[in-house]
């Protein structure tokens, strides 16, 4: 197990962890390059054909901002042209949805079991994404996860701002009413933006996982309190945090 503490992550000041906010693609759901493949469809709308320097530049930006709201990414790439950004985002979501429909979306090993254990331990679980609601719902349906978590959120559900803003984490707290303090919240994700959103929300535990976009160095640099080999380790980590070990 890879479990590195980078400062105090004790839940002691706020009580036991009662709310866990989990990312989807790369954290609980295998990505397998689907985001980058779907970007190819959006690139045509943005005028950046495959093999061009502009395509390479835009793809590098997509990789660097994994975890961010996809429409925000396309607004940046479209240079503020809202209509073009929305067309690019629609092309991206449609391409990703086609991959989901083709059965290319699968859960990461141990993810479902981890969510079930977290809930069995009395913790509310919220699944979050940077995708649009239609894509998130398609993923949940394909996996048979429609009722797996207590709540699912996309950026639109939190006022439109996705990661690295703390809005989805705070919306999870407000909507579930599972805890009375951000110090009783844990956040886990595979990107720097997942970690930043958790830190900005004030969560007691902000765990980076190594099953997705970013490596340990990037997750540590963003302020992860723990780095885990996978989300499957999270229930045990939270139990140890509460025990003070």
Short mmCIF file of C-alpha atoms in Angstrom, two decimals:
data_model
loop_
_atom_site.label_atom_id
_atom_site.label_comp_id
_atom_site.label_asym_id
_atom_site.label_seq_id
_atom_site.Cartn_x
_atom_site.Cartn_y
_atom_site.Cartn_z
CA UNK A 1 0.00 0.00 0.00
CA UNK A 2 1.13 3.52 -0.76
CA UNK A 3 -0.07 5.72 2.09
CA UNK A 4 2.03 8.81 2.74
CA UNK A 5 0.95 11.39 5.30
CA UNK A 6 1.81 14.98 4.44
CA UNK A 7 0.79 16.75 7.61
CA UNK A 8 -1.91 16.18 10.17
CA UNK A 9 -5.05 14.60 8.81
CA UNK A 10 -6.68 13.79 12.11
CA UNK A 11 -10.43 14.06 12.22
CA UNK A 12 -10.24 14.59 15.95
CA UNK A 13 -11.04 18.29 15.90
CA UNK A 14 -14.29 17.79 14.02
CA UNK A 15 -15.37 14.28 14.98
CA UNK A 16 -15.52 11.10 12.88
CA UNK A 17 -15.57 11.33 9.09
CA UNK A 18 -19.22 11.23 8.09
CA UNK A 19 -19.06 12.35 4.46
CA UNK A 20 -16.82 11.04 1.68
CA UNK A 21 -16.69 12.84 -1.67
CA UNK A 22 -15.25 10.70 -4.46
CA UNK A 23 -14.28 11.56 -8.02
CA UNK A 24 -15.43 9.21 -10.76
CA UNK A 25 -13.18 8.86 -13.88
CA UNK A 26 -9.70 7.80 -12.80
CA UNK A 27 -10.71 7.29 -9.16
CA UNK A 28 -13.67 4.93 -9.03
CA UNK A 29 -14.14 4.42 -12.78
CA UNK A 30 -11.37 3.36 -15.18
CA UNK A 31 -10.54 6.07 -17.69
CA UNK A 32 -8.27 4.13 -20.08
CA UNK A 33 -7.63 7.19 -22.20
CA UNK A 34 -11.30 7.83 -22.99
CA UNK A 35 -11.06 11.53 -22.10
CA UNK A 36 -8.20 12.09 -24.54
CA UNK A 37 -9.97 10.09 -27.24
CA UNK A 38 -13.16 12.10 -26.80
CA UNK A 39 -11.11 15.28 -27.01
CA UNK A 40 -10.25 14.39 -30.60
CA UNK A 41 -13.90 14.98 -31.53
CA UNK A 42 -13.87 18.36 -29.81
CA UNK A 43 -10.59 19.34 -31.44
CA UNK A 44 -12.23 19.51 -34.86
CA UNK A 45 -14.71 22.08 -33.53
CA UNK A 46 -11.81 24.06 -32.11
CA UNK A 47 -9.97 23.98 -35.43
CA UNK A 48 -7.09 21.88 -34.13
CA UNK A 49 -6.77 18.84 -36.36
CA UNK A 50 -4.76 15.76 -35.32
CA UNK A 51 -1.01 16.08 -35.82
CA UNK A 52 -0.99 19.88 -35.73
CA UNK A 53 1.00 21.91 -33.17
CA UNK A 54 -2.27 23.46 -31.98
CA UNK A 55 -3.76 20.04 -31.34
CA UNK A 56 -0.69 19.06 -29.30
CA UNK A 57 -0.91 22.29 -27.30
CA UNK A 58 -4.60 21.83 -26.56
CA UNK A 59 -4.16 18.18 -25.63
CA UNK A 60 -1.40 19.15 -23.19
CA UNK A 61 -3.82 21.59 -21.58
CA UNK A 62 -6.52 18.92 -21.35
CA UNK A 63 -4.06 16.61 -19.59
CA UNK A 64 -2.90 19.31 -17.19
CA UNK A 65 -6.47 20.21 -16.23
CA UNK A 66 -7.86 16.70 -15.74
CA UNK A 67 -10.57 16.89 -13.12
CA UNK A 68 -11.74 20.36 -14.07
CA UNK A 69 -15.25 21.01 -15.40
CA UNK A 70 -15.06 20.12 -19.08
CA UNK A 71 -17.00 23.17 -20.24
CA UNK A 72 -14.49 25.35 -18.38
CA UNK A 73 -11.65 23.63 -20.22
CA UNK A 74 -13.30 24.27 -23.58
CA UNK A 75 -14.02 27.90 -22.70
CA UNK A 76 -10.30 28.36 -22.20
CA UNK A 77 -9.38 26.54 -25.39
CA UNK A 78 -11.96 28.50 -27.37
CA UNK A 79 -10.46 31.76 -26.19
CA UNK A 80 -13.68 32.89 -24.54
CA UNK A 81 -15.89 32.14 -27.55
CA UNK A 82 -18.88 30.73 -25.63
CA UNK A 83 -20.72 29.34 -28.65
CA UNK A 84 -17.67 27.49 -29.91
CA UNK A 85 -16.85 26.25 -26.42
CA UNK A 86 -20.34 24.81 -26.06
CA UNK A 87 -20.14 23.09 -29.45
CA UNK A 88 -16.76 21.59 -28.54
CA UNK A 89 -18.09 20.44 -25.18
CA UNK A 90 -21.14 18.86 -26.84
CA UNK A 91 -18.88 17.00 -29.29
CA UNK A 92 -16.70 15.81 -26.41
CA UNK A 93 -19.63 14.62 -24.29
CA UNK A 94 -21.19 12.84 -27.28
CA UNK A 95 -17.93 11.02 -28.08
CA UNK A 96 -17.44 10.03 -24.44
CA UNK A 97 -21.07 8.87 -24.28
CA UNK A 98 -20.51 6.67 -27.33
CA UNK A 99 -17.59 5.00 -25.54
CA UNK A 100 -19.77 4.39 -22.48
CA UNK A 101 -22.54 2.93 -24.66
CA UNK A 102 -19.98 0.66 -26.34
CA UNK A 103 -19.14 -0.87 -22.96
CA UNK A 104 -15.75 0.75 -22.58
CA UNK A 105 -16.55 2.18 -19.15
CA UNK A 106 -15.74 -0.15 -16.24
CA UNK A 107 -15.28 0.28 -12.49
CA UNK A 108 -11.80 0.27 -11.03
CA UNK A 109 -11.00 -2.87 -9.00
CA UNK A 110 -12.40 -2.63 -5.49
CA UNK A 111 -14.21 0.68 -6.08
CA UNK A 112 -17.75 -0.60 -5.62
CA UNK A 113 -16.72 -2.59 -2.57
CA UNK A 114 -15.02 0.48 -1.08
CA UNK A 115 -18.16 2.59 -1.54
CA UNK A 116 -20.31 -0.13 0.00
CA UNK A 117 -17.96 -0.43 2.97
CA UNK A 118 -17.86 3.33 3.49
CA UNK A 119 -21.64 3.43 3.64
CA UNK A 120 -21.77 0.35 5.87
CA UNK A 121 -19.42 2.21 8.22
CA UNK A 122 -22.03 4.95 8.49
CA UNK A 123 -20.47 7.43 6.09
CA UNK A 124 -22.44 9.21 3.35
CA UNK A 125 -20.80 8.88 -0.07
CA UNK A 126 -21.12 11.40 -2.91
CA UNK A 127 -19.79 10.75 -6.43
CA UNK A 128 -18.61 13.82 -8.36
CA UNK A 129 -17.44 14.51 -11.90
CA UNK A 130 -16.30 17.23 -14.26
CA UNK A 131 -18.60 15.84 -16.97
CA UNK A 132 -22.08 17.10 -17.79
CA UNK A 133 -25.02 15.46 -16.02
CA UNK A 134 -26.07 13.50 -19.11
CA UNK A 135 -22.65 11.83 -19.31
CA UNK A 136 -22.49 11.21 -15.57
CA UNK A 137 -25.90 9.54 -15.65
CA UNK A 138 -24.86 7.40 -18.62
CA UNK A 139 -21.78 6.20 -16.72
CA UNK A 140 -23.78 5.41 -13.59
CA UNK A 141 -26.38 3.50 -15.60
CA UNK A 142 -23.75 1.54 -17.53
CA UNK A 143 -22.08 0.45 -14.31
CA UNK A 144 -25.31 -0.27 -12.46
CA UNK A 145 -24.36 2.40 -9.94
CA UNK A 146 -27.49 4.53 -10.07
CA UNK A 147 -28.28 3.85 -6.42
CA UNK A 148 -24.79 3.03 -5.18
CA UNK A 149 -23.99 6.41 -3.58
CA UNK A 150 -26.07 8.73 -1.43
CA UNK A 151 -25.79 11.51 -4.01
CA UNK A 152 -24.11 12.28 -7.35
CA UNK A 153 -23.01 15.76 -8.41
CA UNK A 154 -21.73 17.44 -11.56
CA UNK A 155 -20.56 21.07 -11.81
CA UNK A 156 -24.02 22.30 -12.87
CA UNK A 157 -25.43 20.94 -9.60
CA UNK A 158 -23.03 23.19 -7.68
CA UNK A 159 -23.76 26.44 -9.49
CA UNK A 160 -21.60 25.73 -12.53
CA UNK A 161 -18.12 25.86 -11.05
CA UNK A 162 -16.27 22.56 -11.03
CA UNK A 163 -12.86 21.72 -9.63
CA UNK A 164 -10.48 23.14 -8.47
CA UNK A 165 -13.18 25.23 -6.78
CA UNK A 166 -14.54 23.72 -3.55
CA UNK A 167 -18.15 24.07 -4.66
CA UNK A 168 -19.02 20.41 -5.30
CA UNK A 169 -17.55 19.32 -1.96
CA UNK A 170 -19.47 22.03 -0.12
CA UNK A 171 -22.64 21.25 -2.08
CA UNK A 172 -22.26 17.61 -1.02
CA UNK A 173 -22.13 18.72 2.60
CA UNK A 174 -25.16 21.00 2.24
CA UNK A 175 -27.32 18.54 0.34
CA UNK A 176 -26.61 15.41 2.36
CA UNK A 177 -26.54 17.17 5.76
CA UNK A 178 -24.43 14.20 6.78
CA UNK A 179 -21.99 16.22 8.91
CA UNK A 180 -21.87 19.50 10.81
CA UNK A 181 -18.34 20.52 9.84
CA UNK A 182 -15.97 20.37 6.87
CA UNK A 183 -13.52 18.76 9.29
CA UNK A 184 -15.69 15.65 9.11
CA UNK A 185 -15.34 15.39 5.32
CA UNK A 186 -12.94 13.25 3.27
CA UNK A 187 -12.22 13.83 -0.42
CA UNK A 188 -10.47 11.44 -2.82
CA UNK A 189 -9.47 11.82 -6.45
CA UNK A 190 -6.78 11.10 -9.01
CA UNK A 191 -5.94 14.66 -10.10
CA UNK A 192 -4.34 17.77 -8.67
CA UNK A 193 -7.65 19.57 -9.12
CA UNK A 194 -9.45 16.94 -7.00
CA UNK A 195 -6.91 17.54 -4.25
CA UNK A 196 -7.09 21.32 -4.54
CA UNK A 197 -10.88 21.30 -4.31
CA UNK A 198 -10.73 19.19 -1.17
CA UNK A 199 -8.11 21.40 0.44
CA UNK A 200 -10.02 24.57 -0.43
CA UNK A 201 -13.18 23.07 1.07
CA UNK A 202 -11.34 22.42 4.34
CA UNK A 203 -11.75 18.64 4.31
CA UNK A 204 -9.91 16.75 7.05
CA UNK A 205 -8.68 14.03 4.69
CA UNK A 206 -7.79 14.76 1.07
CA UNK A 207 -6.49 11.59 -0.55
CA UNK A 208 -4.87 11.35 -3.95
CA UNK A 209 -5.11 8.00 -5.73
CA UNK A 210 -2.65 6.65 -8.26
CA UNK A 211 -5.13 5.04 -10.67
CA UNK A 212 -5.68 8.03 -12.94
CA UNK A 213 -4.22 11.16 -14.46
CA UNK A 214 -1.60 12.48 -12.05
CA UNK A 215 1.36 10.98 -10.26
CA UNK A 216 2.38 11.08 -6.61
CA UNK A 217 4.56 14.17 -7.01
CA UNK A 218 1.69 16.19 -8.52
CA UNK A 219 -0.77 15.02 -5.88
CA UNK A 220 1.66 15.85 -3.07
CA UNK A 221 2.40 19.27 -4.55
CA UNK A 222 -1.32 20.04 -4.52
CA UNK A 223 -1.56 19.22 -0.81
CA UNK A 224 -2.79 15.63 -0.54
CA UNK A 225 -2.88 14.43 3.06
CA UNK A 226 -2.53 10.85 1.82
CA UNK A 227 -1.57 9.17 -1.46
CA UNK A 228 -3.11 5.74 -2.03
CA UNK A 229 -2.55 3.03 -4.59
CA UNK A 230 -6.31 2.97 -5.17
CA UNK A 231 -9.62 4.04 -3.67
CA UNK A 232 -9.97 0.49 -2.33
CA UNK A 233 -7.60 1.53 0.47
CA UNK A 234 -9.69 4.51 1.58
CA UNK A 235 -12.04 2.81 4.08
CA UNK A 236 -9.08 1.42 6.02
CA UNK A 237 -7.26 4.75 5.92
CA UNK A 238 -10.25 6.60 7.36
CA UNK A 239 -10.59 4.03 10.13
CA UNK A 240 -6.93 4.51 11.05
CA UNK A 241 -7.23 8.30 10.94
CA UNK A 242 -10.10 8.12 13.41
CA UNK A 243 -8.11 5.77 15.64
CA UNK A 244 -5.24 8.25 15.57
CA UNK A 245 -2.86 5.72 14.02
#
